[in-house]
């Protein structure tokens, strides 16, 4: 059984984490992609994951914790005209950057 006050403390820390994500964290999501060297590393890592996706399969590809959608944007570029339906899901308002990339986003 949880100690008295633990649930309140846990809720408080979740609230602090959400506030940090909204005020600071989401702005850091683009930083690794701004430097050509680190952007290349991310693109290679994304490419290795994309190689294992069946982009011709029916249905959608959803990324949970998508941030601003850097990975999903690369999936879209890799898929070309056969692009599957892509959906991004994130807790922060960073997900609102997805429609500009042609990808629907859900804050949840």
mmCIF file of the C-alpha atoms, coordinates in Angstrom:
data_MODEL
# 
_entry.id   MODEL 
# 
loop_
_atom_site.group_PDB 
_atom_site.id 
_atom_site.type_symbol 
_atom_site.label_atom_id 
_atom_site.label_alt_id 
_atom_site.label_comp_id 
_atom_site.label_asym_id 
_atom_site.label_entity_id 
_atom_site.label_seq_id 
_atom_site.pdbx_PDB_ins_code 
_atom_site.Cartn_x 
_atom_site.Cartn_y 
_atom_site.Cartn_z 
_atom_site.occupancy 
_atom_site.B_iso_or_equiv 
_atom_site.pdbx_formal_charge 
_atom_site.auth_seq_id 
_atom_site.auth_comp_id 
_atom_site.auth_asym_id 
_atom_site.auth_atom_id 
_atom_site.pdbx_PDB_model_num 
ATOM 1   C CA . UNK A 1 1   ? 0.000  0.000  0.000   1.00 0.00 ? 1   UNK A CA 1 
ATOM 2   C CA . UNK A 1 2   ? 1.278  3.455  -0.891  1.00 0.00 ? 2   UNK A CA 1 
ATOM 3   C CA . UNK A 1 3   ? 2.540  5.709  1.865   1.00 0.00 ? 3   UNK A CA 1 
ATOM 4   C CA . UNK A 1 4   ? 0.214  8.573  2.778   1.00 0.00 ? 4   UNK A CA 1 
ATOM 5   C CA . UNK A 1 5   ? 0.806  11.515 0.483   1.00 0.00 ? 5   UNK A CA 1 
ATOM 6   C CA . UNK A 1 6   ? 2.713  9.502  -2.124  1.00 0.00 ? 6   UNK A CA 1 
ATOM 7   C CA . UNK A 1 7   ? -0.046 9.833  -4.713  1.00 0.00 ? 7   UNK A CA 1 
ATOM 8   C CA . UNK A 1 8   ? -0.088 13.607 -4.222  1.00 0.00 ? 8   UNK A CA 1 
ATOM 9   C CA . UNK A 1 9   ? 3.691  13.767 -4.529  1.00 0.00 ? 9   UNK A CA 1 
ATOM 10  C CA . UNK A 1 10  ? 3.651  11.615 -7.684  1.00 0.00 ? 10  UNK A CA 1 
ATOM 11  C CA . UNK A 1 11  ? 0.955  13.806 -9.225  1.00 0.00 ? 11  UNK A CA 1 
ATOM 12  C CA . UNK A 1 12  ? 3.006  16.891 -8.343  1.00 0.00 ? 12  UNK A CA 1 
ATOM 13  C CA . UNK A 1 13  ? 6.110  15.479 -10.089 1.00 0.00 ? 13  UNK A CA 1 
ATOM 14  C CA . UNK A 1 14  ? 4.079  14.515 -13.174 1.00 0.00 ? 14  UNK A CA 1 
ATOM 15  C CA . UNK A 1 15  ? 2.746  18.080 -13.286 1.00 0.00 ? 15  UNK A CA 1 
ATOM 16  C CA . UNK A 1 16  ? 6.275  19.500 -12.990 1.00 0.00 ? 16  UNK A CA 1 
ATOM 17  C CA . UNK A 1 17  ? 7.492  17.200 -15.765 1.00 0.00 ? 17  UNK A CA 1 
ATOM 18  C CA . UNK A 1 18  ? 4.649  18.263 -18.080 1.00 0.00 ? 18  UNK A CA 1 
ATOM 19  C CA . UNK A 1 19  ? 5.330  21.933 -17.377 1.00 0.00 ? 19  UNK A CA 1 
ATOM 20  C CA . UNK A 1 20  ? 9.060  21.484 -18.109 1.00 0.00 ? 20  UNK A CA 1 
ATOM 21  C CA . UNK A 1 21  ? 8.231  19.668 -21.347 1.00 0.00 ? 21  UNK A CA 1 
ATOM 22  C CA . UNK A 1 22  ? 5.955  22.504 -22.454 1.00 0.00 ? 22  UNK A CA 1 
ATOM 23  C CA . UNK A 1 23  ? 8.267  25.345 -21.435 1.00 0.00 ? 23  UNK A CA 1 
ATOM 24  C CA . UNK A 1 24  ? 11.716 23.888 -22.188 1.00 0.00 ? 24  UNK A CA 1 
ATOM 25  C CA . UNK A 1 25  ? 11.809 20.323 -23.435 1.00 0.00 ? 25  UNK A CA 1 
ATOM 26  C CA . UNK A 1 26  ? 9.913  20.650 -26.695 1.00 0.00 ? 26  UNK A CA 1 
ATOM 27  C CA . UNK A 1 27  ? 12.234 23.467 -27.804 1.00 0.00 ? 27  UNK A CA 1 
ATOM 28  C CA . UNK A 1 28  ? 15.221 21.143 -27.455 1.00 0.00 ? 28  UNK A CA 1 
ATOM 29  C CA . UNK A 1 29  ? 13.787 18.588 -29.890 1.00 0.00 ? 29  UNK A CA 1 
ATOM 30  C CA . UNK A 1 30  ? 15.195 20.374 -32.957 1.00 0.00 ? 30  UNK A CA 1 
ATOM 31  C CA . UNK A 1 31  ? 18.688 20.958 -31.554 1.00 0.00 ? 31  UNK A CA 1 
ATOM 32  C CA . UNK A 1 32  ? 20.201 17.588 -32.614 1.00 0.00 ? 32  UNK A CA 1 
ATOM 33  C CA . UNK A 1 33  ? 18.835 18.082 -36.130 1.00 0.00 ? 33  UNK A CA 1 
ATOM 34  C CA . UNK A 1 34  ? 20.363 21.555 -36.560 1.00 0.00 ? 34  UNK A CA 1 
ATOM 35  C CA . UNK A 1 35  ? 23.967 20.337 -36.749 1.00 0.00 ? 35  UNK A CA 1 
ATOM 36  C CA . UNK A 1 36  ? 24.759 18.535 -40.027 1.00 0.00 ? 36  UNK A CA 1 
ATOM 37  C CA . UNK A 1 37  ? 26.827 15.877 -38.234 1.00 0.00 ? 37  UNK A CA 1 
ATOM 38  C CA . UNK A 1 38  ? 24.268 14.925 -35.633 1.00 0.00 ? 38  UNK A CA 1 
ATOM 39  C CA . UNK A 1 39  ? 21.448 15.220 -38.177 1.00 0.00 ? 39  UNK A CA 1 
ATOM 40  C CA . UNK A 1 40  ? 23.258 12.651 -40.331 1.00 0.00 ? 40  UNK A CA 1 
ATOM 41  C CA . UNK A 1 41  ? 23.530 10.292 -37.349 1.00 0.00 ? 41  UNK A CA 1 
ATOM 42  C CA . UNK A 1 42  ? 19.794 10.578 -36.670 1.00 0.00 ? 42  UNK A CA 1 
ATOM 43  C CA . UNK A 1 43  ? 18.970 10.032 -40.338 1.00 0.00 ? 43  UNK A CA 1 
ATOM 44  C CA . UNK A 1 44  ? 21.091 6.869  -40.425 1.00 0.00 ? 44  UNK A CA 1 
ATOM 45  C CA . UNK A 1 45  ? 19.480 5.590  -37.228 1.00 0.00 ? 45  UNK A CA 1 
ATOM 46  C CA . UNK A 1 46  ? 16.006 6.373  -38.560 1.00 0.00 ? 46  UNK A CA 1 
ATOM 47  C CA . UNK A 1 47  ? 16.903 4.666  -41.835 1.00 0.00 ? 47  UNK A CA 1 
ATOM 48  C CA . UNK A 1 48  ? 17.907 1.485  -40.024 1.00 0.00 ? 48  UNK A CA 1 
ATOM 49  C CA . UNK A 1 49  ? 14.501 1.371  -38.318 1.00 0.00 ? 49  UNK A CA 1 
ATOM 50  C CA . UNK A 1 50  ? 12.632 2.210  -41.530 1.00 0.00 ? 50  UNK A CA 1 
ATOM 51  C CA . UNK A 1 51  ? 14.327 -0.737 -43.286 1.00 0.00 ? 51  UNK A CA 1 
ATOM 52  C CA . UNK A 1 52  ? 12.316 -3.014 -40.980 1.00 0.00 ? 52  UNK A CA 1 
ATOM 53  C CA . UNK A 1 53  ? 8.949  -1.383 -41.661 1.00 0.00 ? 53  UNK A CA 1 
ATOM 54  C CA . UNK A 1 54  ? 6.617  -2.801 -44.280 1.00 0.00 ? 54  UNK A CA 1 
ATOM 55  C CA . UNK A 1 55  ? 5.614  0.453  -45.931 1.00 0.00 ? 55  UNK A CA 1 
ATOM 56  C CA . UNK A 1 56  ? 3.256  -1.426 -48.275 1.00 0.00 ? 56  UNK A CA 1 
ATOM 57  C CA . UNK A 1 57  ? 1.244  -3.068 -45.495 1.00 0.00 ? 57  UNK A CA 1 
ATOM 58  C CA . UNK A 1 58  ? -2.337 -1.886 -45.012 1.00 0.00 ? 58  UNK A CA 1 
ATOM 59  C CA . UNK A 1 59  ? -3.071 0.285  -42.027 1.00 0.00 ? 59  UNK A CA 1 
ATOM 60  C CA . UNK A 1 60  ? -1.228 3.093  -40.352 1.00 0.00 ? 60  UNK A CA 1 
ATOM 61  C CA . UNK A 1 61  ? 2.120  3.671  -38.721 1.00 0.00 ? 61  UNK A CA 1 
ATOM 62  C CA . UNK A 1 62  ? 1.794  5.478  -35.403 1.00 0.00 ? 62  UNK A CA 1 
ATOM 63  C CA . UNK A 1 63  ? 4.747  6.805  -33.478 1.00 0.00 ? 63  UNK A CA 1 
ATOM 64  C CA . UNK A 1 64  ? 4.088  7.220  -29.772 1.00 0.00 ? 64  UNK A CA 1 
ATOM 65  C CA . UNK A 1 65  ? 6.365  9.879  -28.317 1.00 0.00 ? 65  UNK A CA 1 
ATOM 66  C CA . UNK A 1 66  ? 6.919  11.456 -31.722 1.00 0.00 ? 66  UNK A CA 1 
ATOM 67  C CA . UNK A 1 67  ? 7.917  14.913 -30.520 1.00 0.00 ? 67  UNK A CA 1 
ATOM 68  C CA . UNK A 1 68  ? 7.968  17.170 -33.571 1.00 0.00 ? 68  UNK A CA 1 
ATOM 69  C CA . UNK A 1 69  ? 7.840  14.242 -35.993 1.00 0.00 ? 69  UNK A CA 1 
ATOM 70  C CA . UNK A 1 70  ? 11.415 14.029 -37.276 1.00 0.00 ? 70  UNK A CA 1 
ATOM 71  C CA . UNK A 1 71  ? 11.228 10.240 -37.612 1.00 0.00 ? 71  UNK A CA 1 
ATOM 72  C CA . UNK A 1 72  ? 7.787  10.255 -39.239 1.00 0.00 ? 72  UNK A CA 1 
ATOM 73  C CA . UNK A 1 73  ? 8.935  12.885 -41.731 1.00 0.00 ? 73  UNK A CA 1 
ATOM 74  C CA . UNK A 1 74  ? 11.782 10.588 -42.763 1.00 0.00 ? 74  UNK A CA 1 
ATOM 75  C CA . UNK A 1 75  ? 9.352  7.671  -43.079 1.00 0.00 ? 75  UNK A CA 1 
ATOM 76  C CA . UNK A 1 76  ? 7.247  9.845  -45.396 1.00 0.00 ? 76  UNK A CA 1 
ATOM 77  C CA . UNK A 1 77  ? 10.297 10.742 -47.523 1.00 0.00 ? 77  UNK A CA 1 
ATOM 78  C CA . UNK A 1 78  ? 11.430 7.109  -47.656 1.00 0.00 ? 78  UNK A CA 1 
ATOM 79  C CA . UNK A 1 79  ? 8.011  5.775  -48.631 1.00 0.00 ? 79  UNK A CA 1 
ATOM 80  C CA . UNK A 1 80  ? 7.526  8.107  -51.580 1.00 0.00 ? 80  UNK A CA 1 
ATOM 81  C CA . UNK A 1 81  ? 4.188  7.734  -53.387 1.00 0.00 ? 81  UNK A CA 1 
ATOM 82  C CA . UNK A 1 82  ? 3.295  4.470  -51.595 1.00 0.00 ? 82  UNK A CA 1 
ATOM 83  C CA . UNK A 1 83  ? 3.318  6.313  -48.273 1.00 0.00 ? 83  UNK A CA 1 
ATOM 84  C CA . UNK A 1 84  ? 1.207  4.652  -45.568 1.00 0.00 ? 84  UNK A CA 1 
ATOM 85  C CA . UNK A 1 85  ? -0.983 6.696  -43.257 1.00 0.00 ? 85  UNK A CA 1 
ATOM 86  C CA . UNK A 1 86  ? 1.265  8.197  -40.593 1.00 0.00 ? 86  UNK A CA 1 
ATOM 87  C CA . UNK A 1 87  ? 0.114  9.447  -37.198 1.00 0.00 ? 87  UNK A CA 1 
ATOM 88  C CA . UNK A 1 88  ? 2.151  11.049 -34.431 1.00 0.00 ? 88  UNK A CA 1 
ATOM 89  C CA . UNK A 1 89  ? 1.188  10.886 -30.758 1.00 0.00 ? 89  UNK A CA 1 
ATOM 90  C CA . UNK A 1 90  ? 2.912  12.894 -28.043 1.00 0.00 ? 90  UNK A CA 1 
ATOM 91  C CA . UNK A 1 91  ? 2.167  14.266 -24.576 1.00 0.00 ? 91  UNK A CA 1 
ATOM 92  C CA . UNK A 1 92  ? 3.576  17.710 -25.304 1.00 0.00 ? 92  UNK A CA 1 
ATOM 93  C CA . UNK A 1 93  ? 2.298  20.409 -27.599 1.00 0.00 ? 93  UNK A CA 1 
ATOM 94  C CA . UNK A 1 94  ? 5.327  19.693 -29.823 1.00 0.00 ? 94  UNK A CA 1 
ATOM 95  C CA . UNK A 1 95  ? 2.956  17.395 -31.712 1.00 0.00 ? 95  UNK A CA 1 
ATOM 96  C CA . UNK A 1 96  ? 1.344  20.519 -33.186 1.00 0.00 ? 96  UNK A CA 1 
ATOM 97  C CA . UNK A 1 97  ? 4.365  20.788 -35.522 1.00 0.00 ? 97  UNK A CA 1 
ATOM 98  C CA . UNK A 1 98  ? 3.279  17.678 -37.433 1.00 0.00 ? 98  UNK A CA 1 
ATOM 99  C CA . UNK A 1 99  ? 0.554  19.111 -39.704 1.00 0.00 ? 99  UNK A CA 1 
ATOM 100 C CA . UNK A 1 100 ? 3.169  21.385 -41.311 1.00 0.00 ? 100 UNK A CA 1 
ATOM 101 C CA . UNK A 1 101 ? 4.917  18.144 -42.337 1.00 0.00 ? 101 UNK A CA 1 
ATOM 102 C CA . UNK A 1 102 ? 1.697  16.695 -43.729 1.00 0.00 ? 102 UNK A CA 1 
ATOM 103 C CA . UNK A 1 103 ? 1.289  14.307 -40.802 1.00 0.00 ? 103 UNK A CA 1 
ATOM 104 C CA . UNK A 1 104 ? -1.661 14.349 -38.401 1.00 0.00 ? 104 UNK A CA 1 
ATOM 105 C CA . UNK A 1 105 ? -0.740 14.608 -34.746 1.00 0.00 ? 105 UNK A CA 1 
ATOM 106 C CA . UNK A 1 106 ? -2.598 13.771 -31.584 1.00 0.00 ? 106 UNK A CA 1 
ATOM 107 C CA . UNK A 1 107 ? -1.736 15.207 -28.203 1.00 0.00 ? 107 UNK A CA 1 
ATOM 108 C CA . UNK A 1 108 ? -2.576 12.460 -25.779 1.00 0.00 ? 108 UNK A CA 1 
# 
